[in-house]
Structures are given as C-alpha cells and as structure tokens.
C-alpha cells in the first residue's frame, strides 16, 4: 500500500512537464534566422506518409522547423484540426506510438476513433485490408496505421481515398519515428541544417539490423540524406549483412563510409550520435543481451556524445544515463508529438488555421 | 518495405472520399419535392431503437430522408450533439459497426466513452446487465450496445433510463443496419417511396437464414414493410425452414410471395436486389462456400441488379464486382453513418440544433 | 429476438436518469448554510491523489461539498477542463471505474487518451513504469492509473511530472472510491459534517478484508477520520486479522471500538451503515458465499440502515434491496462521477473556469 514515504505534495503543475535531467535543447534554436518555408511543406498536402523515400533533406528540415514552432508556441487556441477525424488503426498494438499520435491530434482539437488491437476486429475475421480501406473512407479524414504485416500498406492503399500515415508496417518502415529522431538531433546540433566542416562531421552509430527492423531502416534511410554532414555510419549488429540489398545500394550511393561491427565497444569512443534499439525483441521472444550491445555506466562514451532510443527499452540502455547530458532520448520522445502535429497540419492542409503571425500563409 | 512503385503522391484531399467506381446515387434524389416531416421523426424522441417492429414504412422513409439531408448538407457546424455523451458498449467486438457509430457521433460534436471488447469488463466478472444498465445511467445520455447474447436487450432495459440503440443482440436483430440497407435501396430507386406498378415491382433475393442471423432477420422484417413494391422474396439458405415461426407468420401476412432455395443460381437472373451475407461464419468457425452461395464473375446478374452486403465479407462476394454498377454495398456502408446520425438527433431530440432553413422545426 | 413485450416506448428523456427507487438524497443538503471553502480545496493544486493518508476530515468535507455543487448545477457550459488531456491508464482493466473517470472528464470538456487493457502495451513487453511515466509527461496533463501491482505507484512517481490519480494499485488503495463512498454517506446524514451526540453516533459495518482489499482499505482509513461520529466499526471477514499491522495501529489511535466477526448476522440488526463488497473474488477465482456474508430479503436490517457497495456485485447483495430505502449504492455510483470532477478541477487548478456566482475564487 502507499506509505507516507511518498511526497505526493510535489506541486506537479509548477514544473515544466517536459523537463528531465537529460539534455533538453530549446526548439527555438532551429528557427533562428530561418523562417519556415511553407511552399516546401505544401508538398505534403493530401499525401500519404509511407516511407522515408518521400523525403529529401529540405523537406525533413522544414518539417522539423514546423515542429519546433509548434513546440515553442501556443497553437492549440486556433483549433487547427477542428472538424477532422483521425482513425488510429493499430492492428499491431502499441501504447507509446498510439498515445503519441492521439495526443498530437487532441491538442489540435481534432477527434479520434481508434482500433487499439487487431485481435477483435473484422481483420481478425479474415476481412481484406482493401475492404477496411473503403471503410476508413467513410469514417475519417486521415488514417494512422500500424500493422504486423509489411505488405499491409500495399494492400490498403488501392481503395483508400484519405491520407494514410504509416506508423509501422511489419519489417518495413516507420517514417514518422525517423522524423522525430532527426528532430532531436537537429535540436542538439542545428548546424546539421547546413554542411559541416570536415573536422566537425559526425560519426553515427546505429544498433540494430536495418534490413529487418523498421525504425532502424527508416532512421538509416533518413540519415543518408545528411551525407554532407556524416563522416561515418557504424552499424552494430549480429548479422553479417544487416543492411540488405536495397539499403546497401543507397548507402553506397551516398558516399558515406559504412562500417559493420558486432561490438559497440569497438566504435563507441568515437561515436557522436548513438541510435540504440531493443534488438533483444525478435517477434515475441526475448533473449539476453551482453555488453557488446549495451550502453551502461561502463561504456566509454565520447564527452559530448548523445544517445537516441525510440523506446520501449529493456536493459540495452541503462537508466543511469537518464540524468546525464548524453540523454537525448527523452527529448526525442517528447518531440515526436510535435512532429506528428506538423505532419497532420501539412497533410490535411490546415495552414490557414494557424495564427497569421506565426507562419507565412502563401 | 514500401517500394517506389507506390504513388503516395495521389492528392487524397481532392478526391471525394465517398466516391467509388460502384454505384453512388445522389442522396438528394430522396428529397426532391418531398420535404422532411418532422412530426413523424418526433415519434422517436426518447425512444430506444431495439427492433424493426417499432417501424412502419412512413417512419423508415422519414429517417432515410433525414439521413439524405445530413449526407448532402454541412450539418456539423451547428454542433447538434454538443454536450451529449454516447456510450458505445460493444461486449461483442466489432470494428466496422463501432467505428460507424463513433464517427456519426463525433461529426455531430457529441462525445464517446467506449467498451470495445467484453472480455475485460465487469460483465466478464459476472456482473449482471441490470447493474450495467444502472451504471450507464450515470455515465452517458445514450447507449449503443452490441452483445453476443440475444437476451441482453431484455436484461438491460428494466434499469436503463437513457435510450438504447441495439447494434446487434446475439441472433436477435440489428435494426440500424436495416435502415442503412434500405437507405441505399431507396437512393437507387426512390420510386419505392410510393407504390410501384405491377410490372415494376422488384424481386428481392436474401442470402442467409433470417431465423438465426440478426442482420438478415431485421432486413427481411423491414422489407415486409415495402410489400406494395415487392413481387417476390427469394431466400437462399441451406436450412429447410430459414424464417422460423414468427417471421413465417409476418411474411404470410404481408402477401408477398416467398420462395426458398438453396442455390442462388436458381433465381439470380431475375433478382433486382441481392442481399448478400457472410453465411460462412457461424460463431467462430468458417466453412468453405460453393457457387450456390456466391456472387462472382460467372454469376448471371440481371442487367440493372444491385447487390448489398452489410460487410465484413469473405469470398461470397467477389471484389471483381466492386467497380461495376451492381455495387451498391459501398454506398450502403457510407450511408450507415448518416442513418445513425439521423437516429441520434431524433432520439435525443436535437432538431432545434439544426440550421433553421434545412429542416422545419414544428 | 426482441419481442413486442418490451415497451421501448418509454420516453427516456423525461425521466431523471439519476433516479432510482432506492435512496437518492438531494446533494444540496450538503451545501445548506455551508459555502465551499476554496482555500481548503487549493491544498490539492498540482497534487497526486494516491492515498487516503493525504486527507483529513476537513478536506474530505470540502471535496464532497464541491461534488454536491457540481451535481446540482449546470457546470459544463463553462468548460472547466478545456485544453486538458487526461490519460486513463488502466493496466488492470475496469469498465466501471474507467467509464466513471472518462465521463467525469468529458462532461467538463476535457479530453481522454486511454489504455483500457495492460495486455497489449509496452508494459506487456517488459517496459518499466519509470519509462511509462516519462511518456505520460509528453502526452497528457494528468494521469489516472489502475494497476495489478501494489508497487506500481512507487515505481511510476519518480519520473512523473504531471499529477497522478490512483484508481487502484494491487492490494493498496483506491482513494477516489472512498471519497465517493463518504459523499453518499454525507448526503444521507449531513450531520456527520459535525460531531454527533453520543446516542446518535453510527455503527458502521464493513464486509471484507481491509488488509488485502484496496477499496475496503481506503474506506476504513477514511472512516477513521470520522471518529467523532462513529461508536463502533464491525469488520465482517473470514480472516483472523483482517486489518493488518498498519491499520490496526491507526484504528487503535482513533479510539473507535473495533469488532471483528465472521458472520454479518451477528451485528446486522445494529448496523446503521453497511459497506458490502464482492469478497468472493480473490484474484480470478470465485467461490460460493453463504449467508454469513450476504444481504438478502432475510437479513434483519435496522429500519433506517443504508447499504453501500462499490460494485460490481455478484450475489452478496440481493437485487431485492434495490427498490428499498436501504439502497444507497446507486447514489454512491452516480456521485462518484462528481467526486472525480471535483478532484480534477482542484488538482488542475481550474477554479477560475467556474461560474463566478457558484464558487468564491480566492
């Protein structure tokens, strides 16, 4: 039972709920002397967001600047998503991602109808995704979908007449997560918007197997867009060929040096950005990790290195790092809500609902 | 993973999301020179919607005309369900029906609290429906309930003091589905509002067992109200007596010729309206169908025949029919949202919230 | 199927949905010549509500008076929770409590994001409650949590920066339920606000094991605050020591006479307030009760005795009592929504959103 050793007396309204003792860079850094170019954002009008392949560096930057604006301004009062219904269709359940999208919509005064688990639906009964797409046309203005099958996106798109945001399709992609990831990295180092000097280019470490893990896949794909700023990408994976054919081709075309290793300690002292993952989860089984795939108090991190993790985490990322300046992962999670808001406003073309002085309406 | 062969570049805001390449009749056809009679709709004030037995042809027509008005007009701005909470109590899970009701409520600015699965509730613990009814009195202004047990309606009504809309009770009824079904049929042939000449009367085919399938039961029950327009109803079922005692009596009293067959091909060439169903589902088991219970490219449909299906479908209704003028089932699904809106506004007596020039307020 | 023996024709909008044929005292009785002291309520600003230990009798009375005000006034129009998102995190599923909280929030124009079942979440995957707390910081303004583990509150609090309302933690506490319980008792006998004369002090019966049943634990704990009004508390339990160490100490310090018995019939004729419970449920197993732990038509209730039950109930409380003046349990359930509204407005400091003439804003 709750004992008197708690202090429920902390006044939880005074503290900035977004504060943590980790790194929490000011989003306004992204906007200094760099106003948002709405013409670039308008490329997303009526678009589905399915893959990082739809993005170039310019579009990534504008979305992140728009998210920074939403994070640093009181937008809600202008009710940008008023009258819009978003369907959160999570055939593969996920608390974190679903609540992130739902919070994003509700704070903009949109509305939600939700499938939080695929087990008790028409899909469970064998109904085709084609028919489910036709159903969504009738019920909402935009669909956010997560599905266990990689082919789910291909299957639903033909009948869907409202925009679809891919929240994860099997071992395919997870594009909005990558935008959240790079939003955090850009807040940490806004100079990445331009071209870094050779001696400043970053060494990026990615733990995981891009060829089979969708968040890692999308993150690597998006990182290649920053080829002018990255000196090396080290992939830490147990697999011999963690990239797969398509990503190998793209990586080679980028000109960035790619290094594969199965031990993070081999490279960690040189890493500037470390993208961690719960690789222990393959399907529903969990296997124990060893120090080759973990970050903890013993890890020899570079002085200013920052760590990302899409969360949920198990023991690959020790909580002892939470209160250090290496912790960029809480900022990453918090920023995801604003990235998703930026996408909804852009896709549903609701720029004219924003305060006029905040964003130029072309 | 998502390849570049997709065209996520389709601007999904330009297309009318309700369009399909099937039949999509203009709802305004129902309203031509036939204004809504609000006195008839007011019969539903404060009423629960439990069975098609509560409806006569006049009330069915007014509800469908009201739905047509809601489908063709921007009603949402007047916030008709402002301040109202609807409880969607789906003790038997159903994505399609639940999302249809929730979309209907949210577009009218009502609010939703939801039970989407009966397995994790007080009902699972053995709590009586009587007590659950008393609970709903405290939490909402209207309840939409779907339940695995036919007796669920009888059990909850005694303690319930807010209107209940039956979204399907075991093998009982599904009255709002039938209204959606006939809304589609009336859009296709508005002359059904009156009395058809003998040579124009329709031959209706119903696949399924009305005595044990609730959507089919309600649909047949509502079809009998149109006895002046129907020359014959053919029931396609494997059962020897698919109607059961009560429906046999009602069918006989209607004067419509009823024909039973176990092979759709025996009658399909003469059918004007074909009501299809997933008869393969009996409980949780699925059995394979043969051509006696299917519509596909080989079926010899009448030239202007239209097909209905409450969906979800398996392989009894081939998708090859989706882009033909026989497809009335997508219109049927889309129209269901407006039928449900018409019911909520009528039951909760919110006519005075509608724009004055759209509906006469008596 | 639904037969014609129903009368769906009851006009369900005319009846006061909160009426029952049980006792339904007027909440305004609590406010007569006793205006709300907002300074006392402001003690809850930004506070988490975790345990009854946070309450003294004065604070209990002010919350109940505030709930009485909300129950008897049209508050909704002032949109007190406008712009606020409440996360209902029900890792242990509960229809009744979750819908009660959600209804409370929606009627005040707040918004909800919801976890209705812990089985399909990050928690199921082994994610720590610490990380889930950090996630909630990003998504909502307040969290309502129910969890199977007693330790869940301790685990989530360190990282949580928004107020948490404990909706039940394992075999810990359920403080908002106790406030709902005493709200009902105070409506029944407002004189309990003061000190009762010796011959009027009440004999309270509690069926259940406070040491292991959280609602009973919190209810006993709160009852001890009314020590000046209670002559005796009789605990009806099968356990030899139903209170456990901590509660034994508190009970002794209160000076109230505590009596333990394993047969309700031993004391029932002298009980003024009887707090019933579903003690048959221990975990997932159900065992049959006998008359020592039941109230039914044979029970020799005192003339003006009132019965409480947090519900859901099985057969320990016979429905034959529902239409008698002993039934305070429906009032108890209905009032819970207003207690929860009072807590949200106080915790989130939204007093200035209330109509000025209704509550003094200090």
CSV table of N, CA and C in Angstrom, one decimal, chain B residues 57 61 182 185-186 188-196 202 226 229-230:
chain,number,residue,atom,x,y,z
B,57,UNK,N,-43.6,1.8,-42.6
B,57,UNK,CA,-42.9,2.3,-43.9
B,57,UNK,C,-42.7,3.8,-43.8
B,61,UNK,N,-39.1,5.9,-44.2
B,61,UNK,CA,-38.9,6.8,-45.2
B,61,UNK,C,-38.4,8.2,-44.6
B,182,UNK,N,-31.9,-0.2,-46.4
B,182,UNK,CA,-33.0,0.4,-47.2
B,182,UNK,C,-32.7,1.8,-47.6
B,185,UNK,N,-31.1,1.3,-50.9
B,185,UNK,CA,-32.1,0.8,-51.9
B,185,UNK,C,-32.9,2.0,-52.3
B,186,UNK,N,-33.3,2.8,-51.4
B,186,UNK,CA,-34.2,4.0,-51.8
B,186,UNK,C,-33.4,5.0,-52.6
B,188,UNK,N,-31.2,4.2,-54.7
B,188,UNK,CA,-31.1,3.6,-56.0
B,188,UNK,C,-32.4,3.7,-56.8
B,189,UNK,N,-33.5,3.5,-56.0
B,189,UNK,CA,-34.9,3.6,-56.7
B,189,UNK,C,-35.8,4.3,-55.8
B,190,UNK,N,-35.8,5.7,-55.8
B,190,UNK,CA,-36.7,6.5,-55.0
B,190,UNK,C,-38.2,6.2,-55.2
B,191,UNK,N,-38.5,5.6,-56.3
B,191,UNK,CA,-39.9,5.4,-56.5
B,191,UNK,C,-40.5,4.4,-55.5
B,192,UNK,N,-39.6,3.6,-54.8
B,192,UNK,CA,-40.0,2.7,-53.8
B,192,UNK,C,-40.7,3.4,-52.6
B,193,UNK,N,-40.6,4.8,-52.6
B,193,UNK,CA,-41.3,5.5,-51.6
B,193,UNK,C,-42.8,5.4,-51.8
B,194,UNK,N,-43.2,5.2,-53.0
B,194,UNK,CA,-44.6,5.1,-53.3
B,194,UNK,C,-45.0,3.6,-53.5
B,195,UNK,N,-45.9,3.4,-54.4
B,195,UNK,CA,-46.3,2.1,-54.8
B,195,UNK,C,-45.9,1.8,-56.3
B,196,UNK,N,-45.1,0.8,-56.5
B,196,UNK,CA,-44.7,0.5,-57.9
B,196,UNK,C,-45.8,-0.2,-58.7
B,202,UNK,N,-40.3,-5.2,-57.5
B,202,UNK,CA,-39.0,-5.9,-57.5
B,202,UNK,C,-39.0,-7.3,-57.0
B,226,UNK,N,-42.4,-3.0,-47.2
B,226,UNK,CA,-42.4,-2.5,-48.6
B,226,UNK,C,-43.2,-3.5,-49.5
B,229,UNK,N,-44.4,-3.0,-53.0
B,229,UNK,CA,-43.4,-2.7,-54.0
B,229,UNK,C,-42.6,-4.0,-54.4
B,230,UNK,N,-42.9,-5.1,-53.7
B,230,UNK,CA,-42.1,-6.3,-53.9
B,230,UNK,C,-43.0,-7.4,-54.4
